[in-house]
Amino acid sequence: MKYIPLCLLTLLAITACTSRNGYDALLTSADSLLNQRPDSVIQLLQGPEREPAGLSTRQRMHRCLLFTAAQNKCDTVFRSDSLQRVLADYYDLHGTPNERMRAHYLLGRAYSDMGEAPRALQCFQDAAACADTTAADCDYHTLVSIYGQMAYLFEKQRMSKEEIDVLKLCSYYAKKDNDTFTFIKAQEMQIVPFFNLDDTASCYHITNLCHQLYLENGMTEAAAGVYYPVILLLLQKQEYERALPLMRQYEQCSGLFDESGNIKPGLEHYYYSKGLYYQGVHLTDSAEMYFRKLLNYSINHNYEAYKGLRIVFHAWGNSDSVMKYSSLCEVALDSIQADEQWEALNTTLSLYNYNRLEREANQNRILAERTKTWAML
């Protein structure tokens, strides 16, 4: 049954060659498949044979908009903004609010892929401003994606307060779009920035809220998976008895661990929490095992591993090893700070380039206006 829509669209693609109306039907059907089957949309619209002669400008631009949106959903990395700029300019003059929003969102995605974060953020803000949230046909799905991308950029720039603000909007519009998982997930994603802001009360509140919402919607693994930040928070406060049942739920019910107890790749930070727990309950050998396990992944230049091992050898009274791992901690921390400074420099450079291009564009507009005025005179 899942192949029937694609077969019907293929039939439409054949008949569209002989009729503009037929091509409109193809585009409408492709638009309806965009969120669920973007790969099928690419197959339908790819290649010159999919753009028959005699199409109107509106049809050609609609085809480009759908094709670029489908590429984006299939995780295509954009290397240029040229097509997206054409789409944004066209739909600013001729598009509906949903079309303008989608065009500016795609322009932002291009700048994001090109490493131009300030430009990308501006485009996402422009895209959100295009939305008519009072309209019955408002494209909430794209609006959710916009705020999700903004949250990602704010997270990369360590702007936790701004990240929380857009995640709240992401969750709000996901609910309007009847996307239950994203509605809860966008709330869960607020836990870490609240953690970074040392707002422990909000961390606890959102964790419990999301856990309950996931359970109410039958998402038991996701419900257990929300606990990691709060586990670390409790261990840092040495509340081992409160942390232990949450650790058991996280390990046994989240679906993130294999049969050997190894966590899913990319989440190895949890071994630091395990080490802290065992050190806190005086099982130092087990603590050392987990801290050394972190050395296999070079996370944060092994800073957490060295920090944990320093705690272990301090408990054993081994001053030579304490000095060794204290020195390694400092080197790792310097490397982390160097990486952060490099990221900040890249952000500053991209902002400088953006401002420079804006100044050049303004100068060109002024020159054009002056030239037009002299021509009229």
Short mmCIF file of C-alpha atoms in Angstrom, two decimals:
data_model
loop_
_atom_site.label_atom_id
_atom_site.label_comp_id
_atom_site.label_asym_id
_atom_site.label_seq_id
_atom_site.Cartn_x
_atom_site.Cartn_y
_atom_site.Cartn_z
CA MET A 1 0.00 0.00 0.00
CA LYS A 2 2.85 2.40 0.76
CA TYR A 3 3.89 2.33 -2.93
CA ILE A 4 0.49 3.46 -4.24
CA PRO A 5 1.00 7.22 -3.71
CA LEU A 6 4.33 7.07 -5.56
CA CYS A 7 2.76 5.15 -8.46
CA LEU A 8 -0.03 7.69 -8.71
CA LEU A 9 2.45 10.55 -8.69
CA THR A 10 4.51 8.85 -11.40
CA LEU A 11 1.34 8.67 -13.47
CA LEU A 12 0.76 12.37 -12.83
CA ALA A 13 4.34 13.12 -13.87
CA ILE A 14 3.68 11.47 -17.24
CA THR A 15 0.40 13.27 -17.86
CA ALA A 16 1.84 16.60 -16.61
CA CYS A 17 3.99 16.85 -19.73
CA THR A 18 0.90 17.55 -21.80
CA SER A 19 -0.95 19.91 -19.47
CA ARG A 20 -0.21 22.83 -17.19
CA ASN A 21 -3.14 21.79 -15.05
CA GLY A 22 -1.68 18.31 -14.87
CA TYR A 23 1.60 19.76 -13.65
CA ASP A 24 -0.22 21.74 -10.97
CA ALA A 25 -1.79 18.49 -9.79
CA LEU A 26 1.66 16.88 -9.67
CA LEU A 27 3.06 19.75 -7.60
CA THR A 28 0.11 19.66 -5.21
CA SER A 29 0.55 15.93 -4.71
CA ALA A 30 4.31 16.31 -4.24
CA ASP A 31 3.68 19.00 -1.62
CA SER A 32 1.41 16.63 0.29
CA LEU A 33 4.20 14.00 0.37
CA LEU A 34 6.97 16.41 1.31
CA ASN A 35 7.02 15.80 5.07
CA GLN A 36 6.60 12.00 4.92
CA ARG A 37 8.35 10.99 1.67
CA PRO A 38 10.85 13.70 0.63
CA ASP A 39 12.95 11.13 -1.25
CA SER A 40 9.94 10.35 -3.46
CA VAL A 41 9.45 14.07 -4.13
CA ILE A 42 13.07 14.31 -5.32
CA GLN A 43 12.56 11.37 -7.69
CA LEU A 44 9.45 12.96 -9.13
CA LEU A 45 10.91 16.41 -9.68
CA GLN A 46 14.56 15.66 -10.46
CA GLY A 47 16.02 16.19 -13.94
CA PRO A 48 15.10 18.37 -16.92
CA GLU A 49 12.53 15.86 -18.14
CA ARG A 50 10.51 16.62 -15.00
CA GLU A 51 10.20 20.27 -16.05
CA PRO A 52 8.39 20.21 -19.42
CA ALA A 53 8.45 23.19 -21.74
CA GLY A 54 5.72 25.77 -21.47
CA LEU A 55 5.54 25.98 -17.69
CA SER A 56 4.70 29.34 -16.17
CA THR A 57 7.14 31.17 -13.88
CA ARG A 58 4.89 30.31 -10.93
CA GLN A 59 5.05 26.59 -11.73
CA ARG A 60 8.82 26.60 -12.20
CA MET A 61 9.38 28.43 -8.93
CA HIS A 62 6.98 26.11 -7.10
CA ARG A 63 8.89 23.12 -8.47
CA CYS A 64 12.22 24.60 -7.30
CA LEU A 65 10.77 25.36 -3.86
CA LEU A 66 9.47 21.82 -3.38
CA PHE A 67 12.63 20.21 -4.76
CA THR A 68 14.92 22.29 -2.50
CA ALA A 69 12.69 21.62 0.51
CA ALA A 70 12.84 17.88 -0.22
CA GLN A 71 16.64 18.03 -0.50
CA ASN A 72 16.77 19.76 2.88
CA LYS A 73 14.62 17.06 4.47
CA CYS A 74 16.95 14.42 3.02
CA ASP A 75 19.89 16.13 4.77
CA THR A 76 21.50 17.55 1.65
CA VAL A 77 24.37 19.89 2.54
CA PHE A 78 23.92 23.18 0.69
CA ARG A 79 27.14 24.72 -0.66
CA SER A 80 25.56 27.82 -2.18
CA ASP A 81 22.73 30.22 -1.41
CA SER A 82 22.07 31.30 -5.02
CA LEU A 83 18.89 29.31 -5.68
CA GLN A 84 17.50 29.96 -2.21
CA ARG A 85 17.99 33.71 -2.65
CA VAL A 86 16.08 33.61 -5.93
CA LEU A 87 13.25 31.73 -4.22
CA ALA A 88 13.13 34.17 -1.28
CA ASP A 89 13.07 37.20 -3.62
CA TYR A 90 10.36 35.69 -5.80
CA TYR A 91 8.06 34.59 -2.99
CA ASP A 92 8.47 37.88 -1.14
CA LEU A 93 6.64 39.42 -4.10
CA HIS A 94 4.34 36.61 -5.22
CA GLY A 95 3.99 34.08 -2.43
CA THR A 96 1.55 33.18 0.30
CA PRO A 97 2.69 33.47 3.94
CA ASN A 98 3.50 29.74 3.97
CA GLU A 99 5.55 29.98 0.76
CA ARG A 100 7.47 33.03 1.99
CA MET A 101 8.16 31.28 5.29
CA ARG A 102 9.43 28.15 3.56
CA ALA A 103 11.64 30.12 1.14
CA HIS A 104 13.34 32.13 3.90
CA TYR A 105 13.71 28.99 6.01
CA LEU A 106 15.55 27.26 3.15
CA LEU A 107 17.78 30.31 2.71
CA GLY A 108 18.62 30.07 6.41
CA ARG A 109 19.41 26.38 6.03
CA ALA A 110 21.83 27.21 3.22
CA TYR A 111 23.66 29.78 5.35
CA SER A 112 23.72 27.35 8.27
CA ASP A 113 25.38 24.68 6.09
CA MET A 114 27.83 27.30 4.82
CA GLY A 115 28.87 28.18 8.39
CA GLU A 116 27.35 31.66 8.37
CA ALA A 117 25.45 31.48 11.64
CA PRO A 118 24.44 35.17 11.95
CA ARG A 119 22.99 35.19 8.45
CA ALA A 120 21.22 31.91 9.08
CA LEU A 121 19.70 33.21 12.30
CA GLN A 122 18.47 36.37 10.56
CA CYS A 123 16.83 34.28 7.83
CA PHE A 124 15.12 32.05 10.39
CA GLN A 125 13.79 35.13 12.16
CA ASP A 126 12.57 36.49 8.82
CA ALA A 127 10.93 33.15 8.06
CA ALA A 128 9.10 33.06 11.41
CA ALA A 129 7.90 36.63 10.83
CA CYS A 130 6.32 35.53 7.53
CA ALA A 131 4.04 33.01 9.24
CA ASP A 132 0.35 33.81 9.60
CA THR A 133 -0.34 31.84 12.76
CA THR A 134 -3.98 32.93 12.76
CA ALA A 135 -4.67 31.25 9.40
CA ALA A 136 -6.34 27.86 9.31
CA ASP A 137 -3.75 26.57 6.82
CA CYS A 138 -0.66 27.86 8.68
CA ASP A 139 2.32 25.58 8.01
CA TYR A 140 3.11 24.78 11.63
CA HIS A 141 5.44 21.97 10.57
CA THR A 142 7.86 24.41 8.93
CA LEU A 143 7.48 26.84 11.83
CA VAL A 144 8.53 24.08 14.25
CA SER A 145 11.58 23.37 12.07
CA ILE A 146 12.50 27.07 12.07
CA TYR A 147 12.50 27.32 15.86
CA GLY A 148 14.35 24.01 16.11
CA GLN A 149 17.13 25.35 13.87
CA MET A 150 17.29 28.57 15.87
CA ALA A 151 17.66 26.53 19.07
CA TYR A 152 20.52 24.58 17.49
CA LEU A 153 22.35 27.81 16.58
CA PHE A 154 21.84 29.27 20.06
CA GLU A 155 23.08 26.03 21.62
CA LYS A 156 26.24 26.15 19.47
CA GLN A 157 26.84 29.73 20.59
CA ARG A 158 26.13 28.85 24.25
CA MET A 159 23.24 31.31 24.45
CA SER A 160 21.17 29.25 26.88
CA LYS A 161 18.45 31.79 27.65
CA GLU A 162 17.75 32.42 23.97
CA GLU A 163 17.82 28.65 23.32
CA ILE A 164 15.14 28.11 25.98
CA ASP A 165 12.94 30.87 24.53
CA VAL A 166 12.86 29.38 21.03
CA LEU A 167 12.44 25.82 22.34
CA LYS A 168 9.30 26.98 24.14
CA LEU A 169 7.97 28.31 20.82
CA CYS A 170 9.00 25.09 19.09
CA SER A 171 7.03 23.05 21.62
CA TYR A 172 4.01 25.37 21.41
CA TYR A 173 3.69 25.12 17.63
CA ALA A 174 4.42 21.38 17.62
CA LYS A 175 1.34 20.97 19.78
CA LYS A 176 -0.67 23.02 17.29
CA ASP A 177 0.67 20.74 14.55
CA ASN A 178 -0.50 17.68 16.53
CA ASP A 179 3.11 16.46 16.72
CA THR A 180 3.08 14.97 20.21
CA PHE A 181 6.65 13.68 20.23
CA THR A 182 8.18 17.02 19.16
CA PHE A 183 5.88 18.85 21.58
CA ILE A 184 7.42 16.89 24.47
CA LYS A 185 10.95 16.65 23.02
CA ALA A 186 11.26 20.44 22.66
CA GLN A 187 10.43 20.73 26.35
CA GLU A 188 12.93 18.03 27.26
CA MET A 189 15.64 19.88 25.30
CA GLN A 190 15.23 22.81 27.71
CA ILE A 191 16.68 20.77 30.59
CA VAL A 192 20.33 21.14 29.52
CA PRO A 193 20.27 24.94 28.97
CA PHE A 194 18.54 25.32 32.35
CA PHE A 195 21.30 23.10 33.76
CA ASN A 196 23.89 25.42 32.18
CA LEU A 197 22.15 28.39 33.82
CA ASP A 198 22.28 26.62 37.24
CA ASP A 199 18.49 26.71 37.42
CA THR A 200 18.08 23.41 39.25
CA ALA A 201 14.41 23.98 40.09
CA SER A 202 13.51 24.21 36.39
CA CYS A 203 15.64 21.13 35.62
CA TYR A 204 13.68 19.04 38.13
CA HIS A 205 10.32 20.45 37.06
CA ILE A 206 10.79 19.89 33.32
CA THR A 207 12.29 16.43 33.85
CA ASN A 208 9.28 15.27 35.87
CA LEU A 209 6.85 16.91 33.44
CA CYS A 210 8.39 15.31 30.36
CA HIS A 211 8.67 11.93 32.07
CA GLN A 212 4.94 12.02 32.82
CA LEU A 213 3.99 13.26 29.33
CA TYR A 214 6.01 10.51 27.66
CA LEU A 215 4.36 7.87 29.85
CA GLU A 216 0.87 9.25 29.14
CA ASN A 217 1.58 8.86 25.42
CA GLY A 218 3.04 5.36 25.66
CA MET A 219 6.66 6.38 25.06
CA THR A 220 8.25 4.44 27.91
CA GLU A 221 11.83 4.47 26.60
CA ALA A 222 11.76 8.22 26.04
CA ALA A 223 10.31 8.63 29.54
CA ALA A 224 13.34 6.92 31.08
CA GLY A 225 15.75 8.74 28.76
CA VAL A 226 14.99 12.18 30.22
CA TYR A 227 16.83 11.48 33.47
CA TYR A 228 20.49 11.92 32.53
CA PRO A 229 20.95 15.66 33.35
CA VAL A 230 19.13 15.32 36.68
CA ILE A 231 21.21 12.24 37.56
CA LEU A 232 24.41 14.27 37.12
CA LEU A 233 22.90 17.13 39.09
CA LEU A 234 22.03 14.87 42.04
CA LEU A 235 25.46 13.21 42.00
CA GLN A 236 27.22 16.57 42.04
CA LYS A 237 25.14 17.42 45.12
CA GLN A 238 26.13 14.02 46.61
CA GLU A 239 22.49 12.87 46.81
CA TYR A 240 23.33 9.28 45.94
CA GLU A 241 20.15 7.67 47.30
CA ARG A 242 17.96 9.93 45.13
CA ALA A 243 20.15 9.35 42.07
CA LEU A 244 20.24 5.52 42.26
CA PRO A 245 16.59 4.73 41.27
CA LEU A 246 16.80 7.22 38.41
CA MET A 247 20.04 5.58 37.23
CA ARG A 248 18.33 2.18 37.27
CA GLN A 249 15.42 3.47 35.20
CA TYR A 250 17.78 5.17 32.77
CA GLU A 251 19.90 2.06 32.29
CA GLN A 252 17.11 -0.55 32.23
CA CYS A 253 14.24 1.21 30.47
CA SER A 254 15.67 3.85 28.09
CA GLY A 255 16.78 1.43 25.37
CA LEU A 256 20.12 3.26 25.22
CA PHE A 257 22.26 0.41 26.57
CA ASP A 258 23.30 -2.91 25.03
CA GLU A 259 23.40 -6.27 26.80
CA SER A 260 26.93 -5.57 28.10
CA GLY A 261 25.88 -2.30 29.69
CA ASN A 262 27.55 -0.10 27.08
CA ILE A 263 25.67 3.10 26.29
CA LYS A 264 24.75 4.23 22.78
CA PRO A 265 27.64 5.98 20.94
CA GLY A 266 27.66 9.70 21.53
CA LEU A 267 26.29 9.43 25.07
CA GLU A 268 29.45 8.18 26.79
CA HIS A 269 29.45 11.17 29.17
CA TYR A 270 27.22 8.99 31.34
CA TYR A 271 30.26 6.93 32.37
CA TYR A 272 31.46 9.97 34.31
CA SER A 273 28.19 9.95 36.25
CA LYS A 274 28.61 6.22 36.95
CA GLY A 275 32.10 6.87 38.22
CA LEU A 276 30.87 9.66 40.49
CA TYR A 277 28.20 7.40 41.93
CA TYR A 278 30.58 4.53 42.72
CA GLN A 279 33.11 6.93 44.21
CA GLY A 280 30.36 8.46 46.34
CA VAL A 281 29.33 5.08 47.77
CA HIS A 282 32.99 4.12 48.37
CA LEU A 283 33.30 1.53 45.60
CA THR A 284 36.48 3.14 44.33
CA ASP A 285 37.62 0.24 42.12
CA SER A 286 34.36 0.45 40.14
CA ALA A 287 34.69 4.22 39.96
CA GLU A 288 38.19 3.91 38.50
CA MET A 289 36.92 1.40 35.93
CA TYR A 290 34.30 3.82 34.61
CA PHE A 291 36.63 6.81 34.59
CA ARG A 292 39.20 4.79 32.66
CA LYS A 293 36.45 3.64 30.30
CA LEU A 294 35.98 7.29 29.35
CA LEU A 295 39.58 7.36 28.07
CA ASN A 296 38.48 5.18 25.15
CA TYR A 297 36.37 7.99 23.68
CA SER A 298 38.52 11.16 24.10
CA ILE A 299 35.43 13.16 25.12
CA ASN A 300 36.29 16.80 25.91
CA HIS A 301 39.97 15.95 25.44
CA ASN A 302 39.56 13.37 28.26
CA TYR A 303 38.90 16.13 30.79
CA GLU A 304 36.14 14.18 32.59
CA ALA A 305 38.26 11.02 32.68
CA TYR A 306 41.26 12.84 34.19
CA LYS A 307 39.05 14.71 36.64
CA GLY A 308 37.46 11.45 37.80
CA LEU A 309 40.80 9.66 38.15
CA ARG A 310 42.16 12.57 40.18
CA ILE A 311 39.23 12.08 42.60
CA VAL A 312 39.96 8.33 42.82
CA PHE A 313 43.67 8.71 43.58
CA HIS A 314 42.97 11.50 46.05
CA ALA A 315 40.72 9.05 47.94
CA TRP A 316 43.55 6.50 47.89
CA GLY A 317 46.07 9.07 49.10
CA ASN A 318 48.32 8.60 46.06
CA SER A 319 49.79 12.10 45.78
CA ASP A 320 51.96 11.34 42.70
CA SER A 321 48.94 10.20 40.68
CA VAL A 322 46.90 13.15 41.97
CA MET A 323 49.57 15.53 40.63
CA LYS A 324 49.71 13.61 37.34
CA TYR A 325 45.99 13.78 36.68
CA SER A 326 45.75 17.36 37.95
CA SER A 327 48.31 18.33 35.31
CA LEU A 328 46.45 16.36 32.62
CA CYS A 329 43.22 18.08 33.70
CA GLU A 330 44.79 21.48 33.16
CA VAL A 331 46.06 20.53 29.69
CA ALA A 332 42.64 19.15 28.70
CA LEU A 333 40.88 22.24 30.05
CA ASP A 334 43.25 24.49 28.07
CA SER A 335 42.41 22.50 24.93
CA ILE A 336 38.67 22.87 25.57
CA GLN A 337 39.04 26.61 26.08
CA ALA A 338 41.13 26.87 22.90
CA ASP A 339 38.37 25.09 20.97
CA GLU A 340 35.77 27.45 22.43
CA GLN A 341 37.87 30.48 21.51
CA TRP A 342 38.24 29.15 17.97
CA GLU A 343 34.50 28.69 17.68
CA ALA A 344 33.94 32.20 19.03
CA LEU A 345 36.45 33.56 16.50
CA ASN A 346 34.66 31.78 13.64
CA THR A 347 31.34 33.22 14.82
CA THR A 348 32.88 36.70 15.01
CA LEU A 349 34.38 36.35 11.53
CA SER A 350 31.08 35.21 10.05
CA LEU A 351 29.34 38.12 11.77
CA TYR A 352 31.97 40.49 10.37
CA ASN A 353 31.49 39.08 6.87
CA TYR A 354 27.74 39.41 7.23
CA ASN A 355 28.00 43.05 8.34
CA ARG A 356 30.44 43.79 5.54
CA LEU A 357 28.11 42.32 2.93
CA GLU A 358 25.21 44.26 4.41
CA ARG A 359 27.20 47.50 4.16
CA GLU A 360 28.12 46.73 0.56
CA ALA A 361 24.49 45.99 -0.28
CA ASN A 362 23.36 49.26 1.31
CA GLN A 363 26.04 51.19 -0.57
CA ASN A 364 24.96 49.56 -3.84
CA ARG A 365 21.33 50.51 -3.17
CA ILE A 366 22.29 54.10 -2.43
CA LEU A 367 24.41 54.25 -5.59
CA ALA A 368 21.56 52.81 -7.65
CA GLU A 369 19.11 55.36 -6.26
CA ARG A 370 21.52 58.21 -6.98
CA THR A 371 22.10 56.94 -10.52
CA LYS A 372 18.33 56.71 -11.10
CA THR A 373 17.86 60.24 -9.74
CA TRP A 374 20.54 61.68 -12.03
CA ALA A 375 19.06 59.79 -14.98
CA MET A 376 15.65 61.31 -14.28
CA LEU A 377 17.17 64.78 -14.00
#
